[in-house]
mmCIF file of C-alpha atoms in Angstrom:
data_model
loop_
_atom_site.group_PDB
_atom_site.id
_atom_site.type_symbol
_atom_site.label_atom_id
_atom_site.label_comp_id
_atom_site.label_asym_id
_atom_site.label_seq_id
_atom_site.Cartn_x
_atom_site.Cartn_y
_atom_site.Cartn_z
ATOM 1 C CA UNK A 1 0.000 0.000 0.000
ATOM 2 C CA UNK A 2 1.340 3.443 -0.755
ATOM 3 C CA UNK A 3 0.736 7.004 0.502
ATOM 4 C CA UNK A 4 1.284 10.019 -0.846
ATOM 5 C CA UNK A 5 1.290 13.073 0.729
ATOM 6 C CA UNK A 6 1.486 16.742 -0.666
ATOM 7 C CA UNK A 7 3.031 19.937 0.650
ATOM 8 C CA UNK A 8 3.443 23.437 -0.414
ATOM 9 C CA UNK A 9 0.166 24.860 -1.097
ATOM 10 C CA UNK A 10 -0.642 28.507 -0.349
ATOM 11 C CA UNK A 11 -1.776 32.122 -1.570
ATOM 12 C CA UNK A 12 0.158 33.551 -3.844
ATOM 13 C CA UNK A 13 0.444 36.695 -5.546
ATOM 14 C CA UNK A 14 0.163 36.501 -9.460
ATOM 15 C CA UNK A 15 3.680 35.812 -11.219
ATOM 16 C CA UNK A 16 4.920 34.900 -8.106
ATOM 17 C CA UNK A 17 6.279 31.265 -7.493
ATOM 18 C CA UNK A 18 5.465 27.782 -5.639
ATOM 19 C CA UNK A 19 6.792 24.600 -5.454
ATOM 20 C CA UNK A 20 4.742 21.820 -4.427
ATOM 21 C CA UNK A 21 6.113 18.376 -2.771
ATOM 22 C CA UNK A 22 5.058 15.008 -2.500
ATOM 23 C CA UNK A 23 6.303 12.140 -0.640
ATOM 24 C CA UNK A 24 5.289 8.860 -1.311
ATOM 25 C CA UNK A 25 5.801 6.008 2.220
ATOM 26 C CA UNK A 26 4.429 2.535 1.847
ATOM 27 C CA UNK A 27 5.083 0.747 -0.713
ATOM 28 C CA UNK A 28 6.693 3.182 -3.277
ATOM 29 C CA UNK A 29 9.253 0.780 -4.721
ATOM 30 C CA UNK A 30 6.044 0.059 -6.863
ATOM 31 C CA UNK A 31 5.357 3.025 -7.948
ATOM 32 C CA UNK A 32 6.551 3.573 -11.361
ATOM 33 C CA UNK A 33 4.685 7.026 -12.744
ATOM 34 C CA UNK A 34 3.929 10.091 -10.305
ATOM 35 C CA UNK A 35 2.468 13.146 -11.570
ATOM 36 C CA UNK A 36 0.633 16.036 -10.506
ATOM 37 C CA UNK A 37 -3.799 16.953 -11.166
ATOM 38 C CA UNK A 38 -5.336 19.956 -10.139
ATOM 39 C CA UNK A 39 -9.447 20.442 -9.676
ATOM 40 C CA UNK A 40 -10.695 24.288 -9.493
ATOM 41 C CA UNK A 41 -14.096 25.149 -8.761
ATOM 42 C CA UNK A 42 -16.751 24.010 -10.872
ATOM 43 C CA UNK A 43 -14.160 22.052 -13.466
ATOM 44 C CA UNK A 44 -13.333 18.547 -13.952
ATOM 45 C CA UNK A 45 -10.032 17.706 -12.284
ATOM 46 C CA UNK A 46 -6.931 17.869 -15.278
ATOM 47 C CA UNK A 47 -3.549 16.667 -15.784
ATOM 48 C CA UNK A 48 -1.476 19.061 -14.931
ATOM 49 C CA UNK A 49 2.152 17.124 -14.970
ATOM 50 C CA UNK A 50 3.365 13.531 -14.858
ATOM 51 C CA UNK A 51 6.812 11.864 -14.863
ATOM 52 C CA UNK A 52 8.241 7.637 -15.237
ATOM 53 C CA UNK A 53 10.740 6.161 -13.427
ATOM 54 C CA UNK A 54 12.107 5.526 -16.998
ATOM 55 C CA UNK A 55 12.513 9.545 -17.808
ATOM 56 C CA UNK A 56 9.500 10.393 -19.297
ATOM 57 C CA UNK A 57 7.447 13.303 -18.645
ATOM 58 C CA UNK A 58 4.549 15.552 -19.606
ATOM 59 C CA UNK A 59 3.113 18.987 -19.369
ATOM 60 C CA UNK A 60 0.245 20.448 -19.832
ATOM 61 C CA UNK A 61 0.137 23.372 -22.559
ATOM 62 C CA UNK A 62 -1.686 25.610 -20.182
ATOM 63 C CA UNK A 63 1.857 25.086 -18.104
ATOM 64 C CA UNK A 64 4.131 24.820 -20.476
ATOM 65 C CA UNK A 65 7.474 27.830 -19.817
ATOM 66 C CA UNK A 66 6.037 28.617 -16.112
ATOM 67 C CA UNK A 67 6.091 24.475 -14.619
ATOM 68 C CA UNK A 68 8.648 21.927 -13.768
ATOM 69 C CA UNK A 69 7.892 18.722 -12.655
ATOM 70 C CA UNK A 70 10.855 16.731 -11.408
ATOM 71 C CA UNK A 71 11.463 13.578 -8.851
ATOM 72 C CA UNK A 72 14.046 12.586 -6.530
ATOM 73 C CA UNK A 73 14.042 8.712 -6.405
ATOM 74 C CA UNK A 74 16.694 9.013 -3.068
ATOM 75 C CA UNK A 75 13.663 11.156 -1.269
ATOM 76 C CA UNK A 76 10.895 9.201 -2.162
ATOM 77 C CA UNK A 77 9.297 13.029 -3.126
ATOM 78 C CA UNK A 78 8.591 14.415 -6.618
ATOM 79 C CA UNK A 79 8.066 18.383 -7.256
ATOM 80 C CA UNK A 80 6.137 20.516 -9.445
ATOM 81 C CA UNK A 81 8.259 24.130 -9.166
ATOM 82 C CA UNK A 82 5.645 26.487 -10.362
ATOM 83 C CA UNK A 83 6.818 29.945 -11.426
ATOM 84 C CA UNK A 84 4.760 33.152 -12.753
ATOM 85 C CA UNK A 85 1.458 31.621 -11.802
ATOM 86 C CA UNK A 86 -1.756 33.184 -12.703
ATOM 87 C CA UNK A 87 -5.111 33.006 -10.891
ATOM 88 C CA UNK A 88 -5.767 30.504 -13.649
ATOM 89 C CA UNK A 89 -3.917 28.125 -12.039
ATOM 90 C CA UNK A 90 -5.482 28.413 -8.692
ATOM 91 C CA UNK A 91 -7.159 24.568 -7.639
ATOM 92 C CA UNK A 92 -6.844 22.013 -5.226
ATOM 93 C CA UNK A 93 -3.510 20.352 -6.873
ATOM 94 C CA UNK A 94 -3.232 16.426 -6.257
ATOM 95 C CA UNK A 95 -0.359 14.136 -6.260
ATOM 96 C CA UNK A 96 -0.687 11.261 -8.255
ATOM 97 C CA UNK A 97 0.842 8.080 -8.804
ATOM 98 C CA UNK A 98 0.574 4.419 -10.754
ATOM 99 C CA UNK A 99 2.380 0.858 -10.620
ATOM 100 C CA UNK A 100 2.215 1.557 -14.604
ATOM 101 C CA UNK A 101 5.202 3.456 -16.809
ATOM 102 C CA UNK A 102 2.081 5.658 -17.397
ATOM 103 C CA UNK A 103 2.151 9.897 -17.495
ATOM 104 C CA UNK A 104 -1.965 9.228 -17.236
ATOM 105 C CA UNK A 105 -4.646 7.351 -16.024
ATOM 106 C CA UNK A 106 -3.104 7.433 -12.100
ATOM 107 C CA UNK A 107 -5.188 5.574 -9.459
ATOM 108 C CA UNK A 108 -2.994 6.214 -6.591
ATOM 109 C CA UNK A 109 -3.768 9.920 -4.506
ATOM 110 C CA UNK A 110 -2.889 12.335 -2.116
ATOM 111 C CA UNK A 111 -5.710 14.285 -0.553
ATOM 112 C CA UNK A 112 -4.582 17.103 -2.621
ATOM 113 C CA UNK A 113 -3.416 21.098 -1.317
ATOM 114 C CA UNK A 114 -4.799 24.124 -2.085
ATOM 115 C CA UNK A 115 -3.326 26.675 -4.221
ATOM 116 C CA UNK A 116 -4.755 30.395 -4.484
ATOM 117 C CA UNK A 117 -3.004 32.997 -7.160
ATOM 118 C CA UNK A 118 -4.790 35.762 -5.749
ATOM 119 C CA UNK A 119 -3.902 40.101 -5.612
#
């Protein structure tokens, strides 16, 4: 069984910067795709990020030149460093994970953190 937990959330001021965590405790030597969804108000939640254990990684075009997503395999924990973020972007943001070299279709969750882009 695996858990992931996220970190990081907060208010931010528009083209200011975050970085979100999440650590993953359990059984993570399974875990073979982590990414990152976020759910605002009223929308379905979307793919924001993903990255394999083999190298391969995604990005949404909406966060394409402002997000990184990146993992450190030593740590357990992957990041998304988000930079000039827009109130656009504000949503509950969930960590996301699979047994499968997948960059979608994640069954494994965090309960998600909350970030505002907000003047």
């Amino acid at each position: 069984q695996v858990q992931l937990v996220e970190s990081g959330g907060g208010l931010v001021q528009p083209g200011g910067s975050l970085r979100l965590s999440c650590t993953a405790s359990g059984n993570y030597f399974a875990i073979n795709a982590m990414g990152w969804y976020r759910q605002a108000p009223g929308k379905e939640r979307e793919l924001v990020a993903a990255i394999t254990s083999g190298g391969n990684s995604y990005l949404a075009d909406s966060v394409k030149g402002r997000f990184d997503i990146s993992k450190d395999n030593a740590k357990n924990t992957e990041y998304l460093q988000m930079n000039n973020l827009k109130p656009e972007d504000t949503a509950v943001y969930y960590c996301s994970g699979s047994y499968s070299y997948t960059l979608q279709d994640h069954d494994l969750w965090g309960l998600g953190t909350q970030v505002t882009v907000s003047s």
